Short mmCIF file of N, CA and C in Angstrom, two decimals:
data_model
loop_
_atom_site.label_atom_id
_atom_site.label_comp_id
_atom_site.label_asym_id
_atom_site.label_seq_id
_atom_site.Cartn_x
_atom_site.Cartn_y
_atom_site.Cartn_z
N UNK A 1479 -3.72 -22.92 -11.68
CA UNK A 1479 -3.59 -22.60 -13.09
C UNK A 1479 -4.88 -21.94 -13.58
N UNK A 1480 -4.78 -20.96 -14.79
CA UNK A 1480 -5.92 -20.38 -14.82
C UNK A 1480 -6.37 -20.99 -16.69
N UNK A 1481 -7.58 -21.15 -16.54
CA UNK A 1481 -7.89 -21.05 -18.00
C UNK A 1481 -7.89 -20.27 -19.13
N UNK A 1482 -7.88 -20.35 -20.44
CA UNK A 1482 -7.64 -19.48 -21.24
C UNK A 1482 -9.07 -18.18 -21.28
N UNK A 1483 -10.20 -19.24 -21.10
CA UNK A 1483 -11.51 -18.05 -20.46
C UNK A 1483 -10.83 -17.19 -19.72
N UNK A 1484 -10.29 -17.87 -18.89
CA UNK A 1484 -10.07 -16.91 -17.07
C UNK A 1484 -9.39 -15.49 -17.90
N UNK A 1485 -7.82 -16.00 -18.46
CA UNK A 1485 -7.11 -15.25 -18.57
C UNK A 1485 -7.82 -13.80 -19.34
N UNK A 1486 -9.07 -14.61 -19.88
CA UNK A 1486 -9.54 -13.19 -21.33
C UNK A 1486 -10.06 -12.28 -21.14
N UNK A 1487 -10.89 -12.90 -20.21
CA UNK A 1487 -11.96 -12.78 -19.25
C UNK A 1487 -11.10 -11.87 -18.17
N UNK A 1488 -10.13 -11.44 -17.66
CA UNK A 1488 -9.62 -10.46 -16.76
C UNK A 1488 -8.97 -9.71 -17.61
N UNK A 1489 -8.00 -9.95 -18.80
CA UNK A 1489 -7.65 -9.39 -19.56
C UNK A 1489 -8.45 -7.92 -20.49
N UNK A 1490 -10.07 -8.73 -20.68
CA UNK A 1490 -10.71 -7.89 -20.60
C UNK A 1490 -11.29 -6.96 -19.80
N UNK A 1491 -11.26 -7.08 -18.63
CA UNK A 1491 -11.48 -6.52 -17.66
C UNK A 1491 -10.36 -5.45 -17.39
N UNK A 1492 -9.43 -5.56 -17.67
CA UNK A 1492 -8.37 -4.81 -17.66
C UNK A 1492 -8.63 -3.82 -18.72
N UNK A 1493 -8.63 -4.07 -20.18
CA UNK A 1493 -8.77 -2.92 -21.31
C UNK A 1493 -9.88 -1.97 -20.69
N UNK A 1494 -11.26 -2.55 -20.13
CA UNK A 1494 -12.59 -1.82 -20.00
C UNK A 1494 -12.12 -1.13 -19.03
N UNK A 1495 -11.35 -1.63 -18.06
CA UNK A 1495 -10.39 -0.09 -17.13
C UNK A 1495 -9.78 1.04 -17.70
N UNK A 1496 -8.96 0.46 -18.34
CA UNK A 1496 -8.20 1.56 -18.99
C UNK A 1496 -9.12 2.36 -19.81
N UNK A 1497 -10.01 1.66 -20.63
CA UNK A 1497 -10.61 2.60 -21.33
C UNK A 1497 -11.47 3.68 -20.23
N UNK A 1498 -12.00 2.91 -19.23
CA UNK A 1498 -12.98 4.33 -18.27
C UNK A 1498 -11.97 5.36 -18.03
N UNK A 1499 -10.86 4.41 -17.66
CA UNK A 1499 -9.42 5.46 -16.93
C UNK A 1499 -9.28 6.73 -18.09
N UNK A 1500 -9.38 6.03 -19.45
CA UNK A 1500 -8.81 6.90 -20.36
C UNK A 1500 -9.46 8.08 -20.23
N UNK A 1501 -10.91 7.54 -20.02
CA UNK A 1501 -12.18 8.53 -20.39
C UNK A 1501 -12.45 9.72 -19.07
N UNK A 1502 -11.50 9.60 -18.28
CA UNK A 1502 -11.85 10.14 -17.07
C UNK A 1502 -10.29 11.87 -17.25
N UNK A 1503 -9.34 10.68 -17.89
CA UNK A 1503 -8.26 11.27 -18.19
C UNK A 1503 -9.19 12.76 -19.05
N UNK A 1504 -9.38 12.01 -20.18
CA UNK A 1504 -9.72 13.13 -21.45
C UNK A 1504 -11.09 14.11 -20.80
N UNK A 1505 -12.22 13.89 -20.49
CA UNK A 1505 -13.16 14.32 -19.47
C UNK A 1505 -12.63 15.40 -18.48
N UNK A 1506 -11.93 14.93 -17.64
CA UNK A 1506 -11.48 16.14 -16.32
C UNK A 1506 -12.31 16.34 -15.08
N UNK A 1507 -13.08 15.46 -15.10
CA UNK A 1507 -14.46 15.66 -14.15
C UNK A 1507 -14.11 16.04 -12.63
N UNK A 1508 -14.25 17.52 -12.28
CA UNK A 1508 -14.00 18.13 -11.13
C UNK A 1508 -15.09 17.61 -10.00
N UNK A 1509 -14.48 17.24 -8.49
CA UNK A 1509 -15.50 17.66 -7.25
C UNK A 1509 -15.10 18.93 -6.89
N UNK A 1510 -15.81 19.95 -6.87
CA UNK A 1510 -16.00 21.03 -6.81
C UNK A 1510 -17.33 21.57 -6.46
N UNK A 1511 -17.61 22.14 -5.61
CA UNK A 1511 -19.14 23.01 -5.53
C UNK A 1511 -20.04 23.08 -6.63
N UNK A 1512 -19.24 23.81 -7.30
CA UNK A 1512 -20.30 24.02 -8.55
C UNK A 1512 -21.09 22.36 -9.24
N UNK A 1513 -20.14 21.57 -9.31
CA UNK A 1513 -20.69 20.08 -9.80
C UNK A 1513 -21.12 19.32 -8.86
N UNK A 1514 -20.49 19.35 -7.29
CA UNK A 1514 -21.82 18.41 -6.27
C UNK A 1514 -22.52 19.52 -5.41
N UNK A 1515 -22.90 21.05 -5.16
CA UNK A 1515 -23.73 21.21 -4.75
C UNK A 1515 -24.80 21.28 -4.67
N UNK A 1516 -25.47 20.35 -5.80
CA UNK A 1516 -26.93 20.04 -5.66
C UNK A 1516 -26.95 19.10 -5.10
N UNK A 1517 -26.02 17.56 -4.39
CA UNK A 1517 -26.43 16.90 -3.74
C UNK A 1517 -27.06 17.19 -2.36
N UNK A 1518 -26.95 18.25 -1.93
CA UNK A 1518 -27.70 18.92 -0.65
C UNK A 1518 -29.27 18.40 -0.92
N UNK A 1519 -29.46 18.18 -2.01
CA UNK A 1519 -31.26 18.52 -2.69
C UNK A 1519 -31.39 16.88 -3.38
N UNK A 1520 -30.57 16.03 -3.01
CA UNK A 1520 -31.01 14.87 -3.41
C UNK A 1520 -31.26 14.02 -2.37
N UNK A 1521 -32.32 12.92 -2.42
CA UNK A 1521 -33.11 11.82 -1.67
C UNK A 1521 -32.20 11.50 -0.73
N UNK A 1522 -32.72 11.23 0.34
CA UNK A 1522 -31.93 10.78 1.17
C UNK A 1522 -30.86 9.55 1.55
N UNK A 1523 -31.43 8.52 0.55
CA UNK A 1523 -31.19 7.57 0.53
C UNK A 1523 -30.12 7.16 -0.43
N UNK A 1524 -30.05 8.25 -0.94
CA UNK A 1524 -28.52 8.75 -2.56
C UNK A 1524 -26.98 8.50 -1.53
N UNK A 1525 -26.54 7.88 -2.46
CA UNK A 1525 -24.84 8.52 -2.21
C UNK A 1525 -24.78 10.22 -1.63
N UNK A 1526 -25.22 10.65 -3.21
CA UNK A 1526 -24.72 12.41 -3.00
C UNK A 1526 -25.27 12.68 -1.58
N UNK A 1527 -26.77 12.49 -1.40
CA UNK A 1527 -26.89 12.99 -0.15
C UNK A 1527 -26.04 12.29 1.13
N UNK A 1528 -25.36 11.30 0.94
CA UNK A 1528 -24.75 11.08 2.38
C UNK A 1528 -23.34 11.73 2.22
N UNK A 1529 -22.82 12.20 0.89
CA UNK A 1529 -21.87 13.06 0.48
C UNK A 1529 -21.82 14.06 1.17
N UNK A 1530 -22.91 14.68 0.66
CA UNK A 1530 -23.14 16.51 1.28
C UNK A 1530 -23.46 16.56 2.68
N UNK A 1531 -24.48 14.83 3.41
CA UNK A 1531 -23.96 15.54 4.66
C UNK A 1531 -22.92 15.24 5.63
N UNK A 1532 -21.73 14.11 4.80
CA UNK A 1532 -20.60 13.84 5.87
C UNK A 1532 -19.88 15.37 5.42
N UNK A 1533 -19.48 16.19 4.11
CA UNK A 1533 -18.82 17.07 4.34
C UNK A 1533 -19.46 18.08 5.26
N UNK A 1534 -20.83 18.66 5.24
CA UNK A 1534 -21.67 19.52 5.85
C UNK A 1534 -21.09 19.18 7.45
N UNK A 1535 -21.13 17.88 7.59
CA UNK A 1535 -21.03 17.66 9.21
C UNK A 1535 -19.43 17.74 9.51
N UNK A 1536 -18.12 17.58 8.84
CA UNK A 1536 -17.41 18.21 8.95
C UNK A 1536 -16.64 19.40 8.56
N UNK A 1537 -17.90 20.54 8.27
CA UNK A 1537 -17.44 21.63 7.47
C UNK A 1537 -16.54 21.96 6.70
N UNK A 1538 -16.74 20.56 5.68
CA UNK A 1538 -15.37 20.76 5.02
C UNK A 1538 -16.34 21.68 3.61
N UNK A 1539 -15.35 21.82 2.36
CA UNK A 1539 -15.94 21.87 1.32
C UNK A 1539 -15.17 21.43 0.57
N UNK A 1540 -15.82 21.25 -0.82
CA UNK A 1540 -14.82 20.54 -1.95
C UNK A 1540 -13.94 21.12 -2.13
N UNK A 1541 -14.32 22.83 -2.42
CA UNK A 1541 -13.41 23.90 -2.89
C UNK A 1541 -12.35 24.40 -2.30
N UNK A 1542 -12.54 23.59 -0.58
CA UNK A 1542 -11.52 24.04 0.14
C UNK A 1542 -9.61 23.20 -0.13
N UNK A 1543 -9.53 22.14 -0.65
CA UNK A 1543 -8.59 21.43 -1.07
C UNK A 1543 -7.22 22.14 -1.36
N UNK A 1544 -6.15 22.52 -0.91
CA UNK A 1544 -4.81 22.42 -1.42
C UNK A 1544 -4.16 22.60 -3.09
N UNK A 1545 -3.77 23.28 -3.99
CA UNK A 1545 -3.93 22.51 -5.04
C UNK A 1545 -2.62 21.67 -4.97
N UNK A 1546 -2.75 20.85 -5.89
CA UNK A 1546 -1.66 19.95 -6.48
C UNK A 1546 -0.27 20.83 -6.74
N UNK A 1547 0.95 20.72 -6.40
CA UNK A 1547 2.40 21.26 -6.60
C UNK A 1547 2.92 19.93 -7.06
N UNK A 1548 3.81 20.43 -7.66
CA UNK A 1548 5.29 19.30 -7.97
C UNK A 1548 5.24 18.03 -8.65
N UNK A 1549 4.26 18.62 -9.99
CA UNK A 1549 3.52 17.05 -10.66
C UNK A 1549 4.45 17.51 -11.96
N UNK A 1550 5.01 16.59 -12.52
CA UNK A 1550 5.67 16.46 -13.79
C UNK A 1550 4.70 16.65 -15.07
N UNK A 1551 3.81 16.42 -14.84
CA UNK A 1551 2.91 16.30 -15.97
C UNK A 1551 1.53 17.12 -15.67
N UNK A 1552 0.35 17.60 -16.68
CA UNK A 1552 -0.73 17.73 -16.49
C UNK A 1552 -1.48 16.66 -15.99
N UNK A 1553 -0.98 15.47 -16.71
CA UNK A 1553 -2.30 14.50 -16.48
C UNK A 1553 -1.94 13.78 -14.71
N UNK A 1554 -0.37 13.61 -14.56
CA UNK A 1554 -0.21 13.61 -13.49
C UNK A 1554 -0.68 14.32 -11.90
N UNK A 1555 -0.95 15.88 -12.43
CA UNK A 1555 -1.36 16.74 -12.04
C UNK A 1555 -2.73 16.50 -11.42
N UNK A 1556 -3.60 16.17 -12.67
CA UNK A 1556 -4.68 15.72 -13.01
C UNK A 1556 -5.51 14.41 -11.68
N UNK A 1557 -4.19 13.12 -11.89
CA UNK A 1557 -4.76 12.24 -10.84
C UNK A 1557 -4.62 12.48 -9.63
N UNK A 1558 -3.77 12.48 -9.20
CA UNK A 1558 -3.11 13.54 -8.23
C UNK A 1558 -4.39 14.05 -7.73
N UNK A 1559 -4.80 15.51 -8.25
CA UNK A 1559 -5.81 16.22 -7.70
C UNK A 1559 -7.17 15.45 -7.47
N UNK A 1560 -7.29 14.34 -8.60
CA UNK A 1560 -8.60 13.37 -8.25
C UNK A 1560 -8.44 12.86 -7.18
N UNK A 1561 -7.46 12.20 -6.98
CA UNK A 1561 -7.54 11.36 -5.64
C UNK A 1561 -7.89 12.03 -4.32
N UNK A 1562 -7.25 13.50 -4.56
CA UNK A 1562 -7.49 14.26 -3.10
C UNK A 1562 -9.28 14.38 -3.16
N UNK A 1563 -9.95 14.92 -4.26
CA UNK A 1563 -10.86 14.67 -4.67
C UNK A 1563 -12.29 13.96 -4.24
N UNK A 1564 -11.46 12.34 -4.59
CA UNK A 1564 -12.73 11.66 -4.30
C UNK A 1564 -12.48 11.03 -2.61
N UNK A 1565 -11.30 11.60 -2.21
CA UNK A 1565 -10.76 10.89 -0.69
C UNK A 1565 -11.86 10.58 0.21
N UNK A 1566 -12.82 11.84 0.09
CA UNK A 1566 -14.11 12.05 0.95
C UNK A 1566 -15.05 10.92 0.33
N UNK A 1567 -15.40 10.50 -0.82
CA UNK A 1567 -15.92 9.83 -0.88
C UNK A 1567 -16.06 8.75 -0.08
N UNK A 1568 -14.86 8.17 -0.03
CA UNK A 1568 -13.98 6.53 0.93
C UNK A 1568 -14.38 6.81 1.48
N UNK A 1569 -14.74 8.36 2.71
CA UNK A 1569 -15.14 8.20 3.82
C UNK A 1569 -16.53 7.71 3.99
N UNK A 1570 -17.13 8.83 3.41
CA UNK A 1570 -18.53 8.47 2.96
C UNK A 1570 -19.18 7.20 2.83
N UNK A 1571 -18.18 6.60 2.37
CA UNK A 1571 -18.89 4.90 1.38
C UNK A 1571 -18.77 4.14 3.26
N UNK A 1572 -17.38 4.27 3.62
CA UNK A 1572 -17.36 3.03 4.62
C UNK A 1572 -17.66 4.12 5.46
N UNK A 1573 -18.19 4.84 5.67
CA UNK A 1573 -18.69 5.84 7.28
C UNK A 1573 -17.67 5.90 8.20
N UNK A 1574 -16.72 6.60 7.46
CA UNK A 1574 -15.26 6.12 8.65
C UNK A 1574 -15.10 7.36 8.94
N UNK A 1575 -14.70 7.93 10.17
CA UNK A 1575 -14.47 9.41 10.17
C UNK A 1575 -13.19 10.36 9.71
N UNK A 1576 -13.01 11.34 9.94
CA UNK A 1576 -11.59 11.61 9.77
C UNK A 1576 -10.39 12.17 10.55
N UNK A 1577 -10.36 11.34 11.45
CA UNK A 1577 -9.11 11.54 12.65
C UNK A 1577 -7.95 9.86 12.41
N UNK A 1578 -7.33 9.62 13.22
CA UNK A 1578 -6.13 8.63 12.88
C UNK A 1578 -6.83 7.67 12.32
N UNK A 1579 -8.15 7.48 13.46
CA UNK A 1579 -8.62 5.54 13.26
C UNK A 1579 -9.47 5.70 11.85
N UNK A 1580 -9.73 6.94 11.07
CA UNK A 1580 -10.60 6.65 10.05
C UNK A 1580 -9.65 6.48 8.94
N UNK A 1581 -8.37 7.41 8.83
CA UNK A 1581 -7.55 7.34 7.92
C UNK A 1581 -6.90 6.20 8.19
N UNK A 1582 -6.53 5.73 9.22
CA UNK A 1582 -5.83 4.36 9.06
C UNK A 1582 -6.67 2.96 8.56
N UNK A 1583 -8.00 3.28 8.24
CA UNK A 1583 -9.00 2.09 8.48
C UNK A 1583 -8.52 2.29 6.88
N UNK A 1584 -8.91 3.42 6.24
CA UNK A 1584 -8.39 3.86 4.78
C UNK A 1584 -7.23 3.34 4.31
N UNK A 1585 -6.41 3.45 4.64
CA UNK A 1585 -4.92 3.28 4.23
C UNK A 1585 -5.02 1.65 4.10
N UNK A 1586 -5.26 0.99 5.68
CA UNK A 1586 -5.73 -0.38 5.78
C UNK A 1586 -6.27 -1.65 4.24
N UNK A 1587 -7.43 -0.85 4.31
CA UNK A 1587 -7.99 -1.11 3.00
C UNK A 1587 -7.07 -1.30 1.91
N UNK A 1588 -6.75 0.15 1.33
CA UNK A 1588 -5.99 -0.11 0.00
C UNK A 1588 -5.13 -0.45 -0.12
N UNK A 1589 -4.50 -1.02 1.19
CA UNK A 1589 -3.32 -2.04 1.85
C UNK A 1589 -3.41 -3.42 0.87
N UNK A 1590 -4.67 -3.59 1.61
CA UNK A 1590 -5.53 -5.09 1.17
C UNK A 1590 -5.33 -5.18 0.09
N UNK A 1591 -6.18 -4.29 -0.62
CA UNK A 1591 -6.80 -4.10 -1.97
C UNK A 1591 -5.19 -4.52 -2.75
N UNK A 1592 -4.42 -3.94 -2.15
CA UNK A 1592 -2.84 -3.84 -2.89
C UNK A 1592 -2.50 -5.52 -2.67
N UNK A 1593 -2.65 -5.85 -1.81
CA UNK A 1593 -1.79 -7.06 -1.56
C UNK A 1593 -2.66 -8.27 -2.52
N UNK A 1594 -3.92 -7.59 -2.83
CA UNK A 1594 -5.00 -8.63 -3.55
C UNK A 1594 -4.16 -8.52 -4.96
N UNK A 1595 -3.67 -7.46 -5.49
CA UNK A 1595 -3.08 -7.48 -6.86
C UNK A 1595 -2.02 -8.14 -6.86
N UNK A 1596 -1.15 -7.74 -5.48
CA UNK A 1596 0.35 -8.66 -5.68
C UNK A 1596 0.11 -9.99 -5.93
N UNK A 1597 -1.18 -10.89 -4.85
CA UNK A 1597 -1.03 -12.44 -4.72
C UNK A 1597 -1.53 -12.47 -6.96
N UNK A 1598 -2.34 -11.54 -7.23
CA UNK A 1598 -2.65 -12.47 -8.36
C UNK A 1598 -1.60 -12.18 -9.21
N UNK A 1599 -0.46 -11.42 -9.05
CA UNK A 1599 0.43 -11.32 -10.06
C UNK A 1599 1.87 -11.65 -10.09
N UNK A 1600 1.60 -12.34 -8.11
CA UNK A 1600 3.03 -13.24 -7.71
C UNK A 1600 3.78 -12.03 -7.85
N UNK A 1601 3.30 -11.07 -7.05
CA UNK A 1601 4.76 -9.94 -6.92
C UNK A 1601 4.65 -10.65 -5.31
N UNK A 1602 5.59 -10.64 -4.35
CA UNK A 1602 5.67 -10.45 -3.18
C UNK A 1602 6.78 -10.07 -2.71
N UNK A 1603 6.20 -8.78 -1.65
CA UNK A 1603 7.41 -7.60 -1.78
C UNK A 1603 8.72 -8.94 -0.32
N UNK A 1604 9.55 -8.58 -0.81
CA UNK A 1604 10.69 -8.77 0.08
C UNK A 1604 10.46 -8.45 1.74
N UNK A 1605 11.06 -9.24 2.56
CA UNK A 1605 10.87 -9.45 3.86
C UNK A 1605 11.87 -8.34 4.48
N UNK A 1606 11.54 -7.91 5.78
CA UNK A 1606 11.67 -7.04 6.26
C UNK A 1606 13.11 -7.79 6.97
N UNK A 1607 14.35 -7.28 6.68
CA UNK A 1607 15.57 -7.49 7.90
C UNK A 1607 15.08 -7.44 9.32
N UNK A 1608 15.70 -8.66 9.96
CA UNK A 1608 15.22 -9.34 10.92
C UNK A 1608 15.43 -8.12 12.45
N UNK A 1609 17.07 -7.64 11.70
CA UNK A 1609 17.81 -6.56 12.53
C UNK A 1609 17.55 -5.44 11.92
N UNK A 1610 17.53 -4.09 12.40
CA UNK A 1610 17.80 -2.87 11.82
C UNK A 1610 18.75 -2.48 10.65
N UNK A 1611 20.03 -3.01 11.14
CA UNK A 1611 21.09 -2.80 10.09
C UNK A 1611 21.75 -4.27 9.70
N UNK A 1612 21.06 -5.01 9.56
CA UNK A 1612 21.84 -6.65 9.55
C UNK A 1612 21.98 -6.35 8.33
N UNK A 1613 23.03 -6.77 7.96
CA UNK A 1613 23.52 -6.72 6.05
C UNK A 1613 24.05 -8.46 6.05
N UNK A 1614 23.33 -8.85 4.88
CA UNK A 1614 23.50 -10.99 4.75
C UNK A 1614 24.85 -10.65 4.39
N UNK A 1615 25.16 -11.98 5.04
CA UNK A 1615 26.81 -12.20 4.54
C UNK A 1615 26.82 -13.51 3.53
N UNK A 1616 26.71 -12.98 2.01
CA UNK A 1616 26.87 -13.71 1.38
C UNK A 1616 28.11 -13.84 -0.01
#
């Protein structure tokens, strides 16, 4: 059981999301060249610089990205394109590379991360049929 602190206390934690979320919404803040290529020129010991040199070391660039198709919305549009976005980051943060075992270590994660929201909100997804096509006879 949780206390009425607990509950306010995450509750708030929740609005101060939405509000960054909001602020990110209204903002638009691109990865793009023009906005991280000065991390090339920052300390070594920076994020940005381990940014600029996991893309440098896989010649990727920001600018090189896909754009976004088949989004209903701008703002949809919008997250959408962030996520492709900051993807490199994830790599960056956990030093994972990018062939199966780095993207699956990725996926892995926000697996977790997902299943951490279900236990606190008592969703738990339904069990997998035991058979391929078993249909309950009820």
């Amino acid at each position: 059981m949780f206390t009425s602190d607990e509950v306010a206390t995450y509750f708030m934690s929740l609005i101060d999301y939405v509000i960054w979320f909001l602020a990110i919404l209204l903002d638009r803040p691109r990865v793009i060249s023009a906005n991280v290529g000065h991390a090339w020129n920052l300390p070594e010991n920076t994020f940005g610089a381990a940014y600029a040199r996991f893309m440098g070391s896989m010649n990727f660039s920001p600018d090189g990205r896909p754009p976004v198709r088949f989004m209903e919305t701008v703002e949809l549009t919008y997250v959408a394109m962030r996520a492709r976005e900051v993807h490199n980051f994830w790599h960056t943060l956990f030093d994972l590379p990018t062939n199966l075992i780095g993207e699956s270590s990725l996926k892995r994660y926000f697996h977790e991360d997902l299943d951490d929201v279900r236990r606190r909100w008592g969703i738990i997804p339904a069990p997998a049929p035991s058979e391929p096509n078993a249909v309950s006879a009820s």
